[in-house]
CSV table of C-alpha atoms in Angstrom, one decimal:
chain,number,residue,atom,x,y,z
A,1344,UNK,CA,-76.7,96.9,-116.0
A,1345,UNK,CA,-76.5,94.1,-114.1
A,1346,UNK,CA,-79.1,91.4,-113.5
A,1347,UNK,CA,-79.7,87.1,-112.2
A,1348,UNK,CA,-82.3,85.0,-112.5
A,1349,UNK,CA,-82.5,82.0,-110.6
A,1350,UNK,CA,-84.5,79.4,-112.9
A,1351,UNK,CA,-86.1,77.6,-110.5
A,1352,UNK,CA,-87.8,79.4,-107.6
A,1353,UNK,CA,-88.2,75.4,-105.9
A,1354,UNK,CA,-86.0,72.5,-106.0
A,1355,UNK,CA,-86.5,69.1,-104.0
A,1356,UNK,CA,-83.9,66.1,-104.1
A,1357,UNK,CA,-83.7,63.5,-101.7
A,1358,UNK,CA,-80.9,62.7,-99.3
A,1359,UNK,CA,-78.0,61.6,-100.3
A,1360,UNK,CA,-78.8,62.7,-104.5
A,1361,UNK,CA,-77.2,65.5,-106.4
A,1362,UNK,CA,-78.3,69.1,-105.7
A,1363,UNK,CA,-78.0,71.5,-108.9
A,1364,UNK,CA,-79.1,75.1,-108.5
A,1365,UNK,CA,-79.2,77.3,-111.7
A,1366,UNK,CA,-78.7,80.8,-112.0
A,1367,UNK,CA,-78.2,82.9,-115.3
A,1368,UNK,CA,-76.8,86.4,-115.0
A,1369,UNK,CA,-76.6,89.1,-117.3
A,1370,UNK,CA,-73.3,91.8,-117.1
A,1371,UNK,CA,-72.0,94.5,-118.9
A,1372,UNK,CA,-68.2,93.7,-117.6
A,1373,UNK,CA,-66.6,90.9,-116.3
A,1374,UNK,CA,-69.2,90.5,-112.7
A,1375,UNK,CA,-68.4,89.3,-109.6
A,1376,UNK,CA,-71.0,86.3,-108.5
A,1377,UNK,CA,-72.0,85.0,-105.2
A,1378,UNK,CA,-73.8,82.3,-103.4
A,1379,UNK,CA,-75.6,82.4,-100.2
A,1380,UNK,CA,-77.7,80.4,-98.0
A,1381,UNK,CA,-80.0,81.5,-95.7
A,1382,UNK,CA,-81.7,79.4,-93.2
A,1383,UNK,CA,-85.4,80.5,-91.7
A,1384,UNK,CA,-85.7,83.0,-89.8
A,1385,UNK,CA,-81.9,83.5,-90.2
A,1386,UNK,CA,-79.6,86.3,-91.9
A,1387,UNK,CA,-77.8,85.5,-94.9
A,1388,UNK,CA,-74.3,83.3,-95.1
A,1389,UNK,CA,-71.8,83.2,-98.2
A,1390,UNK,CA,-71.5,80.6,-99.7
A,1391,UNK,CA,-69.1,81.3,-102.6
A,1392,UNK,CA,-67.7,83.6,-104.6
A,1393,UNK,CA,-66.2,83.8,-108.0
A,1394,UNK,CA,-64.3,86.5,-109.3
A,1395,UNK,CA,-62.5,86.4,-112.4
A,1396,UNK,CA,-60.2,83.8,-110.9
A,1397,UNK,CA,-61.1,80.1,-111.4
A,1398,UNK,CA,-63.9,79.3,-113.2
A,1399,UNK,CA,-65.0,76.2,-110.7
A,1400,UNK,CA,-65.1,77.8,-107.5
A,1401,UNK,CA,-65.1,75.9,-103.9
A,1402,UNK,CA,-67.3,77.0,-100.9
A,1403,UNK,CA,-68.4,76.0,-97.7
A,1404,UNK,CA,-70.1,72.4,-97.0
A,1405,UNK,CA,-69.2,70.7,-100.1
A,1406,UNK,CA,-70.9,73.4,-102.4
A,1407,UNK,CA,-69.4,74.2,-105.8
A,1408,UNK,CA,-70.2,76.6,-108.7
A,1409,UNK,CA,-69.2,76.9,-112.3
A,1410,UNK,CA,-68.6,80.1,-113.8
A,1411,UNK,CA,-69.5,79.7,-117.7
A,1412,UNK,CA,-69.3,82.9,-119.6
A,1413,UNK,CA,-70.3,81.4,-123.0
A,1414,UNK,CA,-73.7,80.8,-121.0
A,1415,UNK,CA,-73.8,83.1,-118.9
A,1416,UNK,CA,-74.0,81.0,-116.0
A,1417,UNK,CA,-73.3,80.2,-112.5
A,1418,UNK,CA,-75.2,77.0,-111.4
A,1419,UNK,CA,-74.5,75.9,-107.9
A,1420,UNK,CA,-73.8,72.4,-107.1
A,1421,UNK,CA,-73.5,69.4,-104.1
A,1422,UNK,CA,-72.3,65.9,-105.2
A,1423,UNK,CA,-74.6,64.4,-102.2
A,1424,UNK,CA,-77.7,66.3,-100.7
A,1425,UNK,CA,-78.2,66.6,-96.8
A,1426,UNK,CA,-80.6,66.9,-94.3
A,1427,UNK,CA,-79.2,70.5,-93.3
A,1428,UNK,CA,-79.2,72.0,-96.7
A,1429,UNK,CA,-82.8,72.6,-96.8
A,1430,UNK,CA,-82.9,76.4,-97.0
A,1431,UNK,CA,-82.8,79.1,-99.5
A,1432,UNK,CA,-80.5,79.5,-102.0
A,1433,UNK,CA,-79.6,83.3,-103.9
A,1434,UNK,CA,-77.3,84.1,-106.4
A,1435,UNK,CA,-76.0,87.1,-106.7
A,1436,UNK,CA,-74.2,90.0,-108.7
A,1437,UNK,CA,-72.2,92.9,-107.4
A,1438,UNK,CA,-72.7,95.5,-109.3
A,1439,UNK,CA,-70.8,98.4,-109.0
A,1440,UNK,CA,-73.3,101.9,-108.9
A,1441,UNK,CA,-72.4,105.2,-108.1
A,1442,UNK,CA,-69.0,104.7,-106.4
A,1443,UNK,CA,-69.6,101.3,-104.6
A,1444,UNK,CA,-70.5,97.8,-105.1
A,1445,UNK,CA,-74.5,96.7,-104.4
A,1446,UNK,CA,-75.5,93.4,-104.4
A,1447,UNK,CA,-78.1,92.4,-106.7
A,1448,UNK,CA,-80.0,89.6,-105.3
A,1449,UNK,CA,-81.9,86.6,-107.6
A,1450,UNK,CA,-85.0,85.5,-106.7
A,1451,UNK,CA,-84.5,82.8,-104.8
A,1452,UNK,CA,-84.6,79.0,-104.5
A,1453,UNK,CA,-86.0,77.3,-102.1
A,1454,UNK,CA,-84.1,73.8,-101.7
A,1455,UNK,CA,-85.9,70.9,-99.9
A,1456,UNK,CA,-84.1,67.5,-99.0
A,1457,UNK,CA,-86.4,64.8,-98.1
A,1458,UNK,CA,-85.2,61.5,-96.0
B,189,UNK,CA,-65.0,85.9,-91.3
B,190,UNK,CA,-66.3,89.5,-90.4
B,191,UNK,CA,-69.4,89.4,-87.8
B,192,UNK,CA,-72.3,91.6,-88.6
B,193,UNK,CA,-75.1,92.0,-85.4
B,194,UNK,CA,-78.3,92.9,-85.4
B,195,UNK,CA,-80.5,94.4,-82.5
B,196,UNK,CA,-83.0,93.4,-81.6
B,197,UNK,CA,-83.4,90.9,-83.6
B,198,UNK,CA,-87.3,90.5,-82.9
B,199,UNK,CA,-89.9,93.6,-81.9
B,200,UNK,CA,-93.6,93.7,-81.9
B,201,UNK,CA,-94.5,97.3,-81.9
B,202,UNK,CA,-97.9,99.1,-81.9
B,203,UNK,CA,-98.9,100.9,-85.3
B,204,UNK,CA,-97.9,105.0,-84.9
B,205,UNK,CA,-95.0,104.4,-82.8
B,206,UNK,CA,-90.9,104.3,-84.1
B,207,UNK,CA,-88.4,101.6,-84.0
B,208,UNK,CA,-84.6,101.9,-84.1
B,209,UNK,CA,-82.8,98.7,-85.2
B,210,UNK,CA,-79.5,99.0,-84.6
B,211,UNK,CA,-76.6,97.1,-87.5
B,212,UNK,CA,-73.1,97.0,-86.1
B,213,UNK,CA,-69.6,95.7,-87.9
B,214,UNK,CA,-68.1,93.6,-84.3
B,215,UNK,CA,-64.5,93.1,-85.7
B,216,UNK,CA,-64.3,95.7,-88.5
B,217,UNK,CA,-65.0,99.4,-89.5
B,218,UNK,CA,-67.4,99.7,-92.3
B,219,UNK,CA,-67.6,103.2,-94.1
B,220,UNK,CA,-70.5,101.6,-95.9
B,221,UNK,CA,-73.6,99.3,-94.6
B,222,UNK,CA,-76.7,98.7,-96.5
B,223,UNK,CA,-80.4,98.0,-95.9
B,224,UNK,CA,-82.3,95.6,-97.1
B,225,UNK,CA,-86.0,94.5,-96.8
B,226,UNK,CA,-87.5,90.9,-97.3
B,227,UNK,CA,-90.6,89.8,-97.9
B,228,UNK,CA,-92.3,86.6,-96.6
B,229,UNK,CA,-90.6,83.7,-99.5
B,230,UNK,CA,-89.2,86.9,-101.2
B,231,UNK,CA,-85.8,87.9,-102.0
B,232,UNK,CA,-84.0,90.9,-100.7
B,233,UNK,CA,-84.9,94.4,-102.0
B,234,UNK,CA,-82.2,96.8,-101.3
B,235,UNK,CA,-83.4,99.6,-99.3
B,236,UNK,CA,-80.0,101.8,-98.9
B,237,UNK,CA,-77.1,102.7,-98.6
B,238,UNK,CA,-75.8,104.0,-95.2
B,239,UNK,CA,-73.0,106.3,-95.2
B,240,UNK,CA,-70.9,107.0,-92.1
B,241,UNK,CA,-70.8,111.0,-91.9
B,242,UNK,CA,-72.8,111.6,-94.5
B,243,UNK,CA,-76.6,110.9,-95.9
B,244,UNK,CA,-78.1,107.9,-96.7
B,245,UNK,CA,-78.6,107.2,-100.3
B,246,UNK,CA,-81.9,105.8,-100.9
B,247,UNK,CA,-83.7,103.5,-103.5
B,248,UNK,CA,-86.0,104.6,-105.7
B,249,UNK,CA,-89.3,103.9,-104.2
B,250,UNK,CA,-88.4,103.8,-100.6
B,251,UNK,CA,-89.5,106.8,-98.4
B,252,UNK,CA,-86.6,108.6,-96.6
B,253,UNK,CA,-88.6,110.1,-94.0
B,254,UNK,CA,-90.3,106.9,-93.2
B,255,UNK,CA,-87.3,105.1,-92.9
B,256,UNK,CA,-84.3,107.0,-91.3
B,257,UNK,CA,-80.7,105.6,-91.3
B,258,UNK,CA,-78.4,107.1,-89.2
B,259,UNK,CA,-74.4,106.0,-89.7
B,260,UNK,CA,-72.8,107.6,-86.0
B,261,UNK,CA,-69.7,105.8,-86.1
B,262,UNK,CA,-67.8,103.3,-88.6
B,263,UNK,CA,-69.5,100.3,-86.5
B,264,UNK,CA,-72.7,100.9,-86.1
B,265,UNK,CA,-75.6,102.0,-88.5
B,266,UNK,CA,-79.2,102.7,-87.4
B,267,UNK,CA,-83.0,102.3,-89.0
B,268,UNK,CA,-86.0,103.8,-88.1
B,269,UNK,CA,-89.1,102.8,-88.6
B,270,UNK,CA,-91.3,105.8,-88.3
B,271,UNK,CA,-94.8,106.2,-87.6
B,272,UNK,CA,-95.2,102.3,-88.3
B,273,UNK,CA,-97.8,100.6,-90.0
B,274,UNK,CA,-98.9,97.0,-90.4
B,275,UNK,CA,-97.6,96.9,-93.6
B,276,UNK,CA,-94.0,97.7,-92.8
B,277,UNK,CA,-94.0,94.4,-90.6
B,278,UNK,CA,-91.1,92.5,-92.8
B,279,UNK,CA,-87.4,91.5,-92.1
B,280,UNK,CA,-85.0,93.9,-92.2
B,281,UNK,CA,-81.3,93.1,-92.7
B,282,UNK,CA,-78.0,94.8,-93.0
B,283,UNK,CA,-75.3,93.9,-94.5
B,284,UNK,CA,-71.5,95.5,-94.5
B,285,UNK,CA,-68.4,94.9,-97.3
B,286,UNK,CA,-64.9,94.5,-95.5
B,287,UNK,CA,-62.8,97.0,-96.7
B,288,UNK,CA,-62.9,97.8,-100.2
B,289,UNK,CA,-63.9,93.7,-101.4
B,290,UNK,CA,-67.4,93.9,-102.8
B,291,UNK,CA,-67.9,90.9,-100.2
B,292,UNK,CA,-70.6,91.7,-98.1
B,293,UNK,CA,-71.1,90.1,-94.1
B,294,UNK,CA,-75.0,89.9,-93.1
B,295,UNK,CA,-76.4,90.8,-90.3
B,296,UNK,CA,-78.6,88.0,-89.0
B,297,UNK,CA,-82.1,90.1,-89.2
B,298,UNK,CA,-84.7,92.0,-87.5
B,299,UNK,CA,-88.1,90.4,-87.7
B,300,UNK,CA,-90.2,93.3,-87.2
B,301,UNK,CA,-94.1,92.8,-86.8
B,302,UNK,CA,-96.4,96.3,-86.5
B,303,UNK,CA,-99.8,95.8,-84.8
């Protein structure tokens, strides 16, 4: 079975710093692993996605991840923190039930960015 | 990317009476669309599975007859909210994969508030 847990349900940086978001996930085969934001009120946008290709994967506005199998990780990271990226952040495992993938979502974190 | 709507994508609706809330797939067919539910600060809880020509598949936990999906055509999927009560006020997304990628396109939500 597939699972993720997002290890901290709040995060808050300050503008310009370095945002790390953490996510552990548990598979029984080689998972696929998302990120995605979603702003309030809003629907849900991908950030990322690894899967089984490189282990450092690239998304939209400057976001990165680092897929780790040893740790069974997937952190998300941003080099320098905006205004804009305040929103929530899931993480994500497709796991495949019954003839087609579902999404199984983390918790959530909650990312503030203060001036 | 693929476009996922939602419609409406607010209604306020008196407790006993039914709502539709319609998920279409704008610039792709989608055999598949799923449900989900979200909870103030919550993460998503998967509802079901729509299937087009065929039944819904359902989570454990979640009443069929109270919530009635309805997959016409391979662009649009429907929810009902039947006989609704206060506490099925929530936001209710959908969310379709492109082809056979386990990427999933969100819908951008339907906040739904029972009286």
């Amino acid at each position: 079975a597939q699972s993720v847990t997002q290890l901290d349900s709040h995060v808050s940086v300050s503008e310009g710093t370095p945002v790390l978001l953490r996510c552990n996930y548990s598979s029984s085969y080689s998972p696929s692993l998302f990120w995605y934001v979603q702003h309030p009120n809003k629907g849900l946008q991908l950030l990322l996605k690894y899967t089984s290709a490189a282990t450092l994967v690239k998304g939209i506005n400057g976001f990165e991840a680092e897929f780790k199998k040893s740790e069974t990780s997937f952190h998300l990271t941003k080099p320098s923190a905006h205004m804009s990226d305040a929103a929530e952040y899931f993480c994500v495992v497709s796991g495949f039930r019954g003839g087609y993938n579902k999404l199984i979502f983390g918790a959530g974190t909650r990312l503030a960015v203060h001036p | 990317g693929a476009v996922v709507s939602q419609h409406p994508s607010r209604v306020i609706c008196k407790s006993g009476t039914s709502v539709k809330i319609e998920c279409r797939s704008l610039d792709f067919q989608a055999t598949t669309m799923f449900w989900y539910r979200q909870f103030p600060k919550k993460s998503l809880m998967l509802m079901a599975t729509s299937n087009e020509g065929s039944k819904a598949t359902y989570e454990q936990g979640v009443e069929k007859d109270k919530f009635l999906i309805n997959h016409a055509s391979l662009t649009l999927s429907t929810l009902t909210v039947t006989s609704a009560h206060p506490e099925d006020s929530s936001f209710y997304i959908c969310s379709a994969p492109v082809g056979s990628t386990d990427t999933q396109y969100f819908g951008p939500g339907t906040r739904l508030t029972v009286l």
